[in-house]
PDB file of C-alpha atoms in Angstrom:
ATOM      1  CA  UNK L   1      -7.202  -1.005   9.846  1.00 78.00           C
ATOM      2  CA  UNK L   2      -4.499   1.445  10.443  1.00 81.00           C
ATOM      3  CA  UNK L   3      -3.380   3.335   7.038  1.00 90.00           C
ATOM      4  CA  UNK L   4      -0.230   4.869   5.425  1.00 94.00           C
ATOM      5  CA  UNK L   5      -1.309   8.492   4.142  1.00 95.00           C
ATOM      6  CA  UNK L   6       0.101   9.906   1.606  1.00 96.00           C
ATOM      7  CA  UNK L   7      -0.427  13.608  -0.090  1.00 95.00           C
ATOM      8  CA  UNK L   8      -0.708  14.993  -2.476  1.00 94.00           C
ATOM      9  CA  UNK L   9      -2.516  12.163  -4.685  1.00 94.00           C
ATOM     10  CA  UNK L  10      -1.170  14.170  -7.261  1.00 96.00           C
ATOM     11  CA  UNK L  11       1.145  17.132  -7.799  1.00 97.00           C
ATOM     12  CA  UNK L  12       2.347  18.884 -11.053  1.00 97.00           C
ATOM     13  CA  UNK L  13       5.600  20.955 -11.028  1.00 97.00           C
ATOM     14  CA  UNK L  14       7.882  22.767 -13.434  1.00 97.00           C
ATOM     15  CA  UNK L  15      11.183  21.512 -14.073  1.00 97.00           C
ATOM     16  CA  UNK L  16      13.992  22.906 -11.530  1.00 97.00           C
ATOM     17  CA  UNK L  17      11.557  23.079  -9.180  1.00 98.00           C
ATOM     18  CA  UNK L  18      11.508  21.908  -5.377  1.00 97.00           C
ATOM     19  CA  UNK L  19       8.658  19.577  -4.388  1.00 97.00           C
ATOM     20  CA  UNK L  20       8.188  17.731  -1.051  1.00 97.00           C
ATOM     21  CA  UNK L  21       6.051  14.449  -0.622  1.00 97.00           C
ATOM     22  CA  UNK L  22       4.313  14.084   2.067  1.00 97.00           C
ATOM     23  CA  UNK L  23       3.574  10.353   4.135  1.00 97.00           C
ATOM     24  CA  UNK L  24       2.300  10.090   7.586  1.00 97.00           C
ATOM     25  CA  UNK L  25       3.017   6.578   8.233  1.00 96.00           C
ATOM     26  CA  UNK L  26       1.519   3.977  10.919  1.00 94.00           C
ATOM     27  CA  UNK L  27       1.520   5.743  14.193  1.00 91.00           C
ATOM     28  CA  UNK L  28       3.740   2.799  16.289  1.00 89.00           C
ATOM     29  CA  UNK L  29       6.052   2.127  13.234  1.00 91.00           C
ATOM     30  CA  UNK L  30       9.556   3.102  13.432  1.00 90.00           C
ATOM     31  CA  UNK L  31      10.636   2.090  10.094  1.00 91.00           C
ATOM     32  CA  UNK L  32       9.773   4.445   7.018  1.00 94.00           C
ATOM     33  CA  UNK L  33      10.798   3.771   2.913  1.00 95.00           C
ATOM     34  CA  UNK L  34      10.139   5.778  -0.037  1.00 97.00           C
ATOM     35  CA  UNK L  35      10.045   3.611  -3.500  1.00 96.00           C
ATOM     36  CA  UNK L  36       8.995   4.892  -6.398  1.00 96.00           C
ATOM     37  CA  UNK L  37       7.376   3.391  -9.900  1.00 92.00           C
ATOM     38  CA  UNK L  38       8.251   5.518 -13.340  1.00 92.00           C
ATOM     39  CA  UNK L  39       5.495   4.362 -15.966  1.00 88.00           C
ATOM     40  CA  UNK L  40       5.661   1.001 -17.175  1.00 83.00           C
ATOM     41  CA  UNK L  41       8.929   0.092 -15.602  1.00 86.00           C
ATOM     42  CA  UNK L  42       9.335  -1.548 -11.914  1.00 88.00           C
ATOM     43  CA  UNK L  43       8.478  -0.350  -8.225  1.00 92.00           C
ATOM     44  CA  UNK L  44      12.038   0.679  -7.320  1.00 94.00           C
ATOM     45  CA  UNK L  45      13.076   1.539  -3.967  1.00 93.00           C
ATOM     46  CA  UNK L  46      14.968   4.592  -3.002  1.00 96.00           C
ATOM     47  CA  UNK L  47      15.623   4.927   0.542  1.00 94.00           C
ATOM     48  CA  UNK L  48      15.120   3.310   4.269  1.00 92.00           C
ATOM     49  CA  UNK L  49      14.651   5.683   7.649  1.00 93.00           C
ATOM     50  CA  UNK L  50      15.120   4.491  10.870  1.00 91.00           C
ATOM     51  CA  UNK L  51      15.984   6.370  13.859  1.00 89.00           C
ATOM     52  CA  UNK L  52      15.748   9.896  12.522  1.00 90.00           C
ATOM     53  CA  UNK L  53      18.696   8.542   9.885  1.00 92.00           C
ATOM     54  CA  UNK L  54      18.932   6.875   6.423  1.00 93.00           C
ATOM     55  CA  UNK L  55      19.510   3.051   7.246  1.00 89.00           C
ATOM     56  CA  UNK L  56      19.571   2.219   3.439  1.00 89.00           C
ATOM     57  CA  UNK L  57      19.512   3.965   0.080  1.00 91.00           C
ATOM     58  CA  UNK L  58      19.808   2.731  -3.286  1.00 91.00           C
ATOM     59  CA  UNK L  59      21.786   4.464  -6.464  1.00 92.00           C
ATOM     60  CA  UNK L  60      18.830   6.116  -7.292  1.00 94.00           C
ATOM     61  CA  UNK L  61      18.379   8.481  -4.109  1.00 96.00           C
ATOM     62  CA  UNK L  62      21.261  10.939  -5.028  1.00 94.00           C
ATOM     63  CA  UNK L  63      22.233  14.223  -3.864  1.00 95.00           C
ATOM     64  CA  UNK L  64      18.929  16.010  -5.167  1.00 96.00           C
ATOM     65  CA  UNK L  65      16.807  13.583  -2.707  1.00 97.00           C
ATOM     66  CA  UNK L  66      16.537  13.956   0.630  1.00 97.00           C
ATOM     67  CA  UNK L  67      13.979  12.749   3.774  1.00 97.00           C
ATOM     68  CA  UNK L  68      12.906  13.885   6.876  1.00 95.00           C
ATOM     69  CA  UNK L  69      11.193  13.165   9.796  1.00 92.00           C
ATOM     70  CA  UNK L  70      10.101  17.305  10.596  1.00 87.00           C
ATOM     71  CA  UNK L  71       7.811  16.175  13.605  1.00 87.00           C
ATOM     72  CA  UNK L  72       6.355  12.690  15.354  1.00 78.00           C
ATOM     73  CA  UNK L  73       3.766  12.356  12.855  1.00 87.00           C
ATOM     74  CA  UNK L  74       4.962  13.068   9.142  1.00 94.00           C
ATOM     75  CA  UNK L  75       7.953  11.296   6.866  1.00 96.00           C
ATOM     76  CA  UNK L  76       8.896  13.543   4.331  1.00 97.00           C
ATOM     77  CA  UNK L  77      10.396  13.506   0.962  1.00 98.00           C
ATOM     78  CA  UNK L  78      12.131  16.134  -1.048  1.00 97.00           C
ATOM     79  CA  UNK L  79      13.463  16.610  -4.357  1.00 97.00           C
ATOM     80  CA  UNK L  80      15.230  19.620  -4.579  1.00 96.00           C
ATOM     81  CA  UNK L  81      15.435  20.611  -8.390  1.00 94.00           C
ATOM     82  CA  UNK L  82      12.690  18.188 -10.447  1.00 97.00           C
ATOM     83  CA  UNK L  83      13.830  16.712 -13.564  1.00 97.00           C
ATOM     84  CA  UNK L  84      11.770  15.153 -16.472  1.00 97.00           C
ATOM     85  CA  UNK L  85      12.503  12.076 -15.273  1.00 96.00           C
ATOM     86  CA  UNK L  86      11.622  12.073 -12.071  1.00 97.00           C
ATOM     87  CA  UNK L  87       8.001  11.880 -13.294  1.00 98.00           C
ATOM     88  CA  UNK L  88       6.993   8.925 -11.348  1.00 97.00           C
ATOM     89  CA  UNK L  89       4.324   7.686  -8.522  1.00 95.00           C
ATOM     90  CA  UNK L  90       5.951   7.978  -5.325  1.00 97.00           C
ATOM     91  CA  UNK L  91       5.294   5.074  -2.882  1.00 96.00           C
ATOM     92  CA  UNK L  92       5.847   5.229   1.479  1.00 96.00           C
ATOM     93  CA  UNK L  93       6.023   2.378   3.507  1.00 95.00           C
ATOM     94  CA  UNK L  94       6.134   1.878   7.117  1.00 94.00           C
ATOM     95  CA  UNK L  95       7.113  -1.017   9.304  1.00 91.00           C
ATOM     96  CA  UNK L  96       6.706  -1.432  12.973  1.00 87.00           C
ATOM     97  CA  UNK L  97      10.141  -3.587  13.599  1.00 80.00           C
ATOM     98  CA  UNK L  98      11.993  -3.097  10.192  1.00 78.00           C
ATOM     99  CA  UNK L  99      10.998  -6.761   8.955  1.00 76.00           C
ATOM    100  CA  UNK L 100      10.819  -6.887   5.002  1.00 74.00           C
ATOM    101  CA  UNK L 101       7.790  -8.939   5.575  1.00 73.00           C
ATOM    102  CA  UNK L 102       5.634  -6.383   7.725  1.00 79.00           C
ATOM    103  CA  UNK L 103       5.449  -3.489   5.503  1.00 88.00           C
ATOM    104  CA  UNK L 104       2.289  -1.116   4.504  1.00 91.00           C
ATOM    105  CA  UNK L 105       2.263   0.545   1.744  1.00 93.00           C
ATOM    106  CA  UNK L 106       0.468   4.045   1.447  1.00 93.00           C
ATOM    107  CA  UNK L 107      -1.467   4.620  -1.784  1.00 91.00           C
ATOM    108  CA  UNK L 108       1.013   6.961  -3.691  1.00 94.00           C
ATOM    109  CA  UNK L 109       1.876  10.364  -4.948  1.00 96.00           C
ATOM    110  CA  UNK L 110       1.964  10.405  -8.636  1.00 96.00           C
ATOM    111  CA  UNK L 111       4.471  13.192  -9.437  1.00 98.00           C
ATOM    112  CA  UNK L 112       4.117  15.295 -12.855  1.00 98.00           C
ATOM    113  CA  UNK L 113       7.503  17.284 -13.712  1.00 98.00           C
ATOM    114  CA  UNK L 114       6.436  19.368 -16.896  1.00 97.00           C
TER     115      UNK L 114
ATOM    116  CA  UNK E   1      22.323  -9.315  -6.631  1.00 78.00           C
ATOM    117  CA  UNK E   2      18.403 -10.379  -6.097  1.00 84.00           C
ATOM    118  CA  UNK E   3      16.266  -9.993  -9.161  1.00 90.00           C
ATOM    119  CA  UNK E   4      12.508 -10.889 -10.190  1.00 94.00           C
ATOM    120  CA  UNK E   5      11.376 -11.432 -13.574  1.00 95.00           C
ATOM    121  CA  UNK E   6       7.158 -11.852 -14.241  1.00 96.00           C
ATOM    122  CA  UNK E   7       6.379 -13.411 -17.401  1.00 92.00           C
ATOM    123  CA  UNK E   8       3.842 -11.711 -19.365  1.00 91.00           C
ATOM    124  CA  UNK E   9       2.695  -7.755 -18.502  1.00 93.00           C
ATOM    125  CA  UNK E  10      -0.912  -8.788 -19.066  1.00 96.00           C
ATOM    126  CA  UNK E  11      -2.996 -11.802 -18.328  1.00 97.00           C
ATOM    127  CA  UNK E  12      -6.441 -12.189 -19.216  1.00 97.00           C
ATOM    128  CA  UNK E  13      -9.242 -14.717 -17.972  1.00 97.00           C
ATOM    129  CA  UNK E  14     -12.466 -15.460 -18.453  1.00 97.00           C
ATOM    130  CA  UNK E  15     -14.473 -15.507 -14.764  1.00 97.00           C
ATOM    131  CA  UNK E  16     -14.456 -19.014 -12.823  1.00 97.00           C
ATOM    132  CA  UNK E  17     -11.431 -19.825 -14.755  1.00 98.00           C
ATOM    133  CA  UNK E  18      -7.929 -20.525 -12.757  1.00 98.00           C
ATOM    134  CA  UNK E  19      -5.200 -17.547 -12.295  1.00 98.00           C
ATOM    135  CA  UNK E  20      -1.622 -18.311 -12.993  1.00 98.00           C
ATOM    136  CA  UNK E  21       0.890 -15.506 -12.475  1.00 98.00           C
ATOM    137  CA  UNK E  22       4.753 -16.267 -13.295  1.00 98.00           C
ATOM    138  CA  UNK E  23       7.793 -15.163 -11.120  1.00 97.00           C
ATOM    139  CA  UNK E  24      10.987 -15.974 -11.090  1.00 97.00           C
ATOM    140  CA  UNK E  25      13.344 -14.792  -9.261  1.00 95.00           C
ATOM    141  CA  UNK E  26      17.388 -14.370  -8.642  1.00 92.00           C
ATOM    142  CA  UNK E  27      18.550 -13.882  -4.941  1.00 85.00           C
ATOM    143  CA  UNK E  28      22.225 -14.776  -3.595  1.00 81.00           C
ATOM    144  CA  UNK E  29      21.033 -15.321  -0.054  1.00 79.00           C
ATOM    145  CA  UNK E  30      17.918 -17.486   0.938  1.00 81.00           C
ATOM    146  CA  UNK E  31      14.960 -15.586  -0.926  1.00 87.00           C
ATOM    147  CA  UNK E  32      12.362 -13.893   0.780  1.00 90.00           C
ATOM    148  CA  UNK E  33       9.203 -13.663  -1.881  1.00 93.00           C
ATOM    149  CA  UNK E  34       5.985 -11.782  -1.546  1.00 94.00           C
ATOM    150  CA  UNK E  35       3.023 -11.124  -3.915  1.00 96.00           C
ATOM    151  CA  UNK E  36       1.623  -7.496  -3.964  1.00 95.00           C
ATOM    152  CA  UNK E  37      -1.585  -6.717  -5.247  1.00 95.00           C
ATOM    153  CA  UNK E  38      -2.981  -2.794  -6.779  1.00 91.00           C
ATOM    154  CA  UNK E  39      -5.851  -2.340  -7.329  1.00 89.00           C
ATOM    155  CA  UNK E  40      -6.508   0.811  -9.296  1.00 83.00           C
ATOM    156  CA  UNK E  41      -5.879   4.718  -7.051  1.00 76.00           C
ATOM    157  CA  UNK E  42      -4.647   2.263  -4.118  1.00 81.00           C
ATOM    158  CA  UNK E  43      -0.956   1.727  -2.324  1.00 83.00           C
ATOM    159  CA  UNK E  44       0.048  -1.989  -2.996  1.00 89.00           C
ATOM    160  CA  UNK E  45      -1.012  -4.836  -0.752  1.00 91.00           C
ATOM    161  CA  UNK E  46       0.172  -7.842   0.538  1.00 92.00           C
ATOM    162  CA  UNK E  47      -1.310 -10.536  -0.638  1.00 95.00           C
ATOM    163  CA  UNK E  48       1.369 -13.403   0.385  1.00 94.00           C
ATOM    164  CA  UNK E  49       4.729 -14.195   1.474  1.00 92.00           C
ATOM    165  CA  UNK E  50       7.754 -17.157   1.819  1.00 92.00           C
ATOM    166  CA  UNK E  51      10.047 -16.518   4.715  1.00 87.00           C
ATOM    167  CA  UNK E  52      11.529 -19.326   4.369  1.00 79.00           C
ATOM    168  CA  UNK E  53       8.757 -21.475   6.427  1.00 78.00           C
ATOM    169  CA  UNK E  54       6.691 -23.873   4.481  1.00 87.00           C
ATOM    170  CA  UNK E  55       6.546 -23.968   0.455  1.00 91.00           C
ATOM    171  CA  UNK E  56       3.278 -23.863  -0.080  1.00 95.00           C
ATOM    172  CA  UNK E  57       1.906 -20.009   0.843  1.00 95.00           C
ATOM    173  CA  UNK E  58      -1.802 -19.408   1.427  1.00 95.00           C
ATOM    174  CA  UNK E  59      -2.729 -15.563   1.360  1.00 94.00           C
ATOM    175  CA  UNK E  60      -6.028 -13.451   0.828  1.00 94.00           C
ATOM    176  CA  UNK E  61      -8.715 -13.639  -1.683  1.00 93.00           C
ATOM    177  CA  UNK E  62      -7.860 -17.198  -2.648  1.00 96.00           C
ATOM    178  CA  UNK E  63      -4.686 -16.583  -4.046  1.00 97.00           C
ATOM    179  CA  UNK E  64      -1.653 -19.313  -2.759  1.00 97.00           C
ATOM    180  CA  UNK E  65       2.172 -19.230  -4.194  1.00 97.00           C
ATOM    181  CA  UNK E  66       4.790 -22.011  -4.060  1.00 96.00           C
ATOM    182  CA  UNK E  67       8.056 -21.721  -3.838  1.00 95.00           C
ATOM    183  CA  UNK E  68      10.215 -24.065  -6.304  1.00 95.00           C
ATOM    184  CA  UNK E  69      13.811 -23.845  -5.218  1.00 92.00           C
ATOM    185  CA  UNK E  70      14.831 -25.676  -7.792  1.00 93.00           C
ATOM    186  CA  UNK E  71      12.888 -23.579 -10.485  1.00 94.00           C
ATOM    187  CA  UNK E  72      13.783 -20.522  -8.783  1.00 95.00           C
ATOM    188  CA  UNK E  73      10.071 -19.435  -9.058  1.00 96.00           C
ATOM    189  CA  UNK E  74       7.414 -18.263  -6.945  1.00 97.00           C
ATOM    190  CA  UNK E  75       3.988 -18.354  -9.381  1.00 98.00           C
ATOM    191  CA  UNK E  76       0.584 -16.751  -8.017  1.00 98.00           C
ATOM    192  CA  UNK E  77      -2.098 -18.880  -8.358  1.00 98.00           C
ATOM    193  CA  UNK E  78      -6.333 -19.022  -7.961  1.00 98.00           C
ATOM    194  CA  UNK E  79      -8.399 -21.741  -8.744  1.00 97.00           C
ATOM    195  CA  UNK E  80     -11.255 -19.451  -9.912  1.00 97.00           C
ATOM    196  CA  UNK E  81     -11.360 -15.958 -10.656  1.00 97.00           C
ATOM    197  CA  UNK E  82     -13.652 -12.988  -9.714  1.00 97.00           C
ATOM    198  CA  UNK E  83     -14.354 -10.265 -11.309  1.00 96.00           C
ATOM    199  CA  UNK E  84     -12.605  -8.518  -7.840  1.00 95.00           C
ATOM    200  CA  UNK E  85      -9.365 -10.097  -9.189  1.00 97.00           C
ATOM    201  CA  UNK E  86      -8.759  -7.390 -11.739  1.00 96.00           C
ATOM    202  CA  UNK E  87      -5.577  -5.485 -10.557  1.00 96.00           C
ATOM    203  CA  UNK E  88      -2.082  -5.413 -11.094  1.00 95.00           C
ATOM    204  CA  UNK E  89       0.099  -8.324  -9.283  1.00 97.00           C
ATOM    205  CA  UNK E  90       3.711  -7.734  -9.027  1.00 96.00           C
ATOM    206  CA  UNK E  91       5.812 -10.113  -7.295  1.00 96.00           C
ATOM    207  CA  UNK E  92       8.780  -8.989  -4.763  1.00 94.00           C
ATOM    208  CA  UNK E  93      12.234 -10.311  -3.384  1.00 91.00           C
ATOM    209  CA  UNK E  94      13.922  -9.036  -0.221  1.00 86.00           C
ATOM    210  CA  UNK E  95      16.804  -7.326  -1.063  1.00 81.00           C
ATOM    211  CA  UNK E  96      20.005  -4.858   0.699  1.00 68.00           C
ATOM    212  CA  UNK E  97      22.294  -6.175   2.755  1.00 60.00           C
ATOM    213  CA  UNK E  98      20.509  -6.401   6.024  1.00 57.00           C
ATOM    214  CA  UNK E  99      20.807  -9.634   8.068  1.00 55.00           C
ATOM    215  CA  UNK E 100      17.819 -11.349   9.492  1.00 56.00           C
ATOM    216  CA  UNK E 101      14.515 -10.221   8.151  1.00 55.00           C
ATOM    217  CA  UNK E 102      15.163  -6.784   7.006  1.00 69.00           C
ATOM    218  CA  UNK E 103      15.872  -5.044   3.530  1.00 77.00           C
ATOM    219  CA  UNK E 104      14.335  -3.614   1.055  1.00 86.00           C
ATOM    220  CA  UNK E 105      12.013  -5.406  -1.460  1.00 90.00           C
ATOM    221  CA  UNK E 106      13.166  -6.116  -5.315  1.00 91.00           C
ATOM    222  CA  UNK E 107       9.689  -5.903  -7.283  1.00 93.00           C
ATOM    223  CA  UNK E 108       9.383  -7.293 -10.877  1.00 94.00           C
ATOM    224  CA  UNK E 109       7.774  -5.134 -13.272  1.00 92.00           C
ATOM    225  CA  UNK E 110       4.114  -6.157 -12.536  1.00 94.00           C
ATOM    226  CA  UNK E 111       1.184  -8.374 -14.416  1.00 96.00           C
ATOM    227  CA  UNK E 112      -2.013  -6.685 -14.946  1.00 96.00           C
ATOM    228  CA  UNK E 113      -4.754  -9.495 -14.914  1.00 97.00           C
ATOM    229  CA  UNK E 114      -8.496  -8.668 -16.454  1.00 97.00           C
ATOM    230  CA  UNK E 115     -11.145 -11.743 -15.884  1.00 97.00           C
ATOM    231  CA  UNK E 116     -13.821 -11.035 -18.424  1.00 96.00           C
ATOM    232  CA  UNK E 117     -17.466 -11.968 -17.794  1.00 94.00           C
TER     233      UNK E 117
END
């Protein structure tokens, strides 16, 4: 059964660092999603990709996020200067036709910002 | 706004016995609702969903859901439980503002069931 891929499984970086997170999602899906789950608290999501654009993003993704699509295989995304709090596991998704219903889930970067 | 609330973080049954998982949700626009399962180091799986077609959902492993309008929930349930069952269920809502059957999903905060020998 085809797979979303995510790596690292996990990745520990200092505070003010950069990190990128790194999905290669279901090879004839179009439609891409990062959500991410802080300990103990709920899967949140952060942002929809469609069409080498954001379709959707929630308050969370601010100015310090950002995604990319850098070739036809990997969905990328980047924090640009880690805080405490983004400590979190770090979920991609894929669709093939952007229905809520028809999404796989990859199995998750858990991100460590010491 | 679409919300999900799961009652109780952690369930625990004895093996053979039946599963009951509690959602209840808040949604604006009809609900789309969907059952996730994680299993330990894995992504989250689908285990059912309610577009909106009949109330009564079947999905894998045994598991069914149905939907109570008029409760406004969406419970998980399994006549008998397996060992295999031990995971974390979280229950989901389509949300964002797209028309027709796209969004985002809303998840609850999760239920983490153990079935003892």
């Amino acid at each position: 059964e085809p797979e979303v891929t995510q790596t690292p499984s996990h990745q520990v970086t200092q505070m003010g660092q950069e990190v990128i997170l790194r999905c290669v999602p279901i090879s004839n899906h179009l439609y891409f999603y990062w959500y991410r789950q802080i300990l103990g608290q709920k899967v949140e999501f952060l942002v929809s990709f469609y069409n080498n654009e954001i379709s959707e993003k929630s308050e969370i993704f601010d100015d310090q996020f950002s995604v990319e699509r850098p070739d036809g295989s990997n969905f990328t995304l980047k924090i640009r200067s880690t805080k405490l709090e983004d400590s979190a596991m770090y979920f991609c998704a894929s669709s093939e036709m952007g229905q809520v219903y028809g999404y796989t889930f990859g199995s998750g970067t858990r991100l460590t910002v010491v | 706004a679409q919300s999900v609330t799961q009652l109780g973080s952690h369930v625990s049954v004895s093996e053979g016995a039946l599963v009951l998982l509690r959602c209840n949700y808040s949604s604006s626009v009809p609900p789309y609702l969907f059952w996730y399962v994680q299993y330990p180091n894995q992504g989250l799986q689908l285990l059912l969903k309610y577009t909106s077609a009949a109330t009564l959902v079947k999905g894998i492993n045994g598991f069914e859901a149905e939907f109570k309008k008029s409760e406004t929930s969406f419970h998980l349930t399994k006549p008998s439980a397996h060992m295999s069952d031990a995971a974390e269920y979280f229950c989901a809502v389509r949300g964002g503002n797209y028309g027709g059957s796209q969004g985002n999903l809303i998840f609850g905060k999760g239920t983490k069931l153990s079935v003892k020998p």
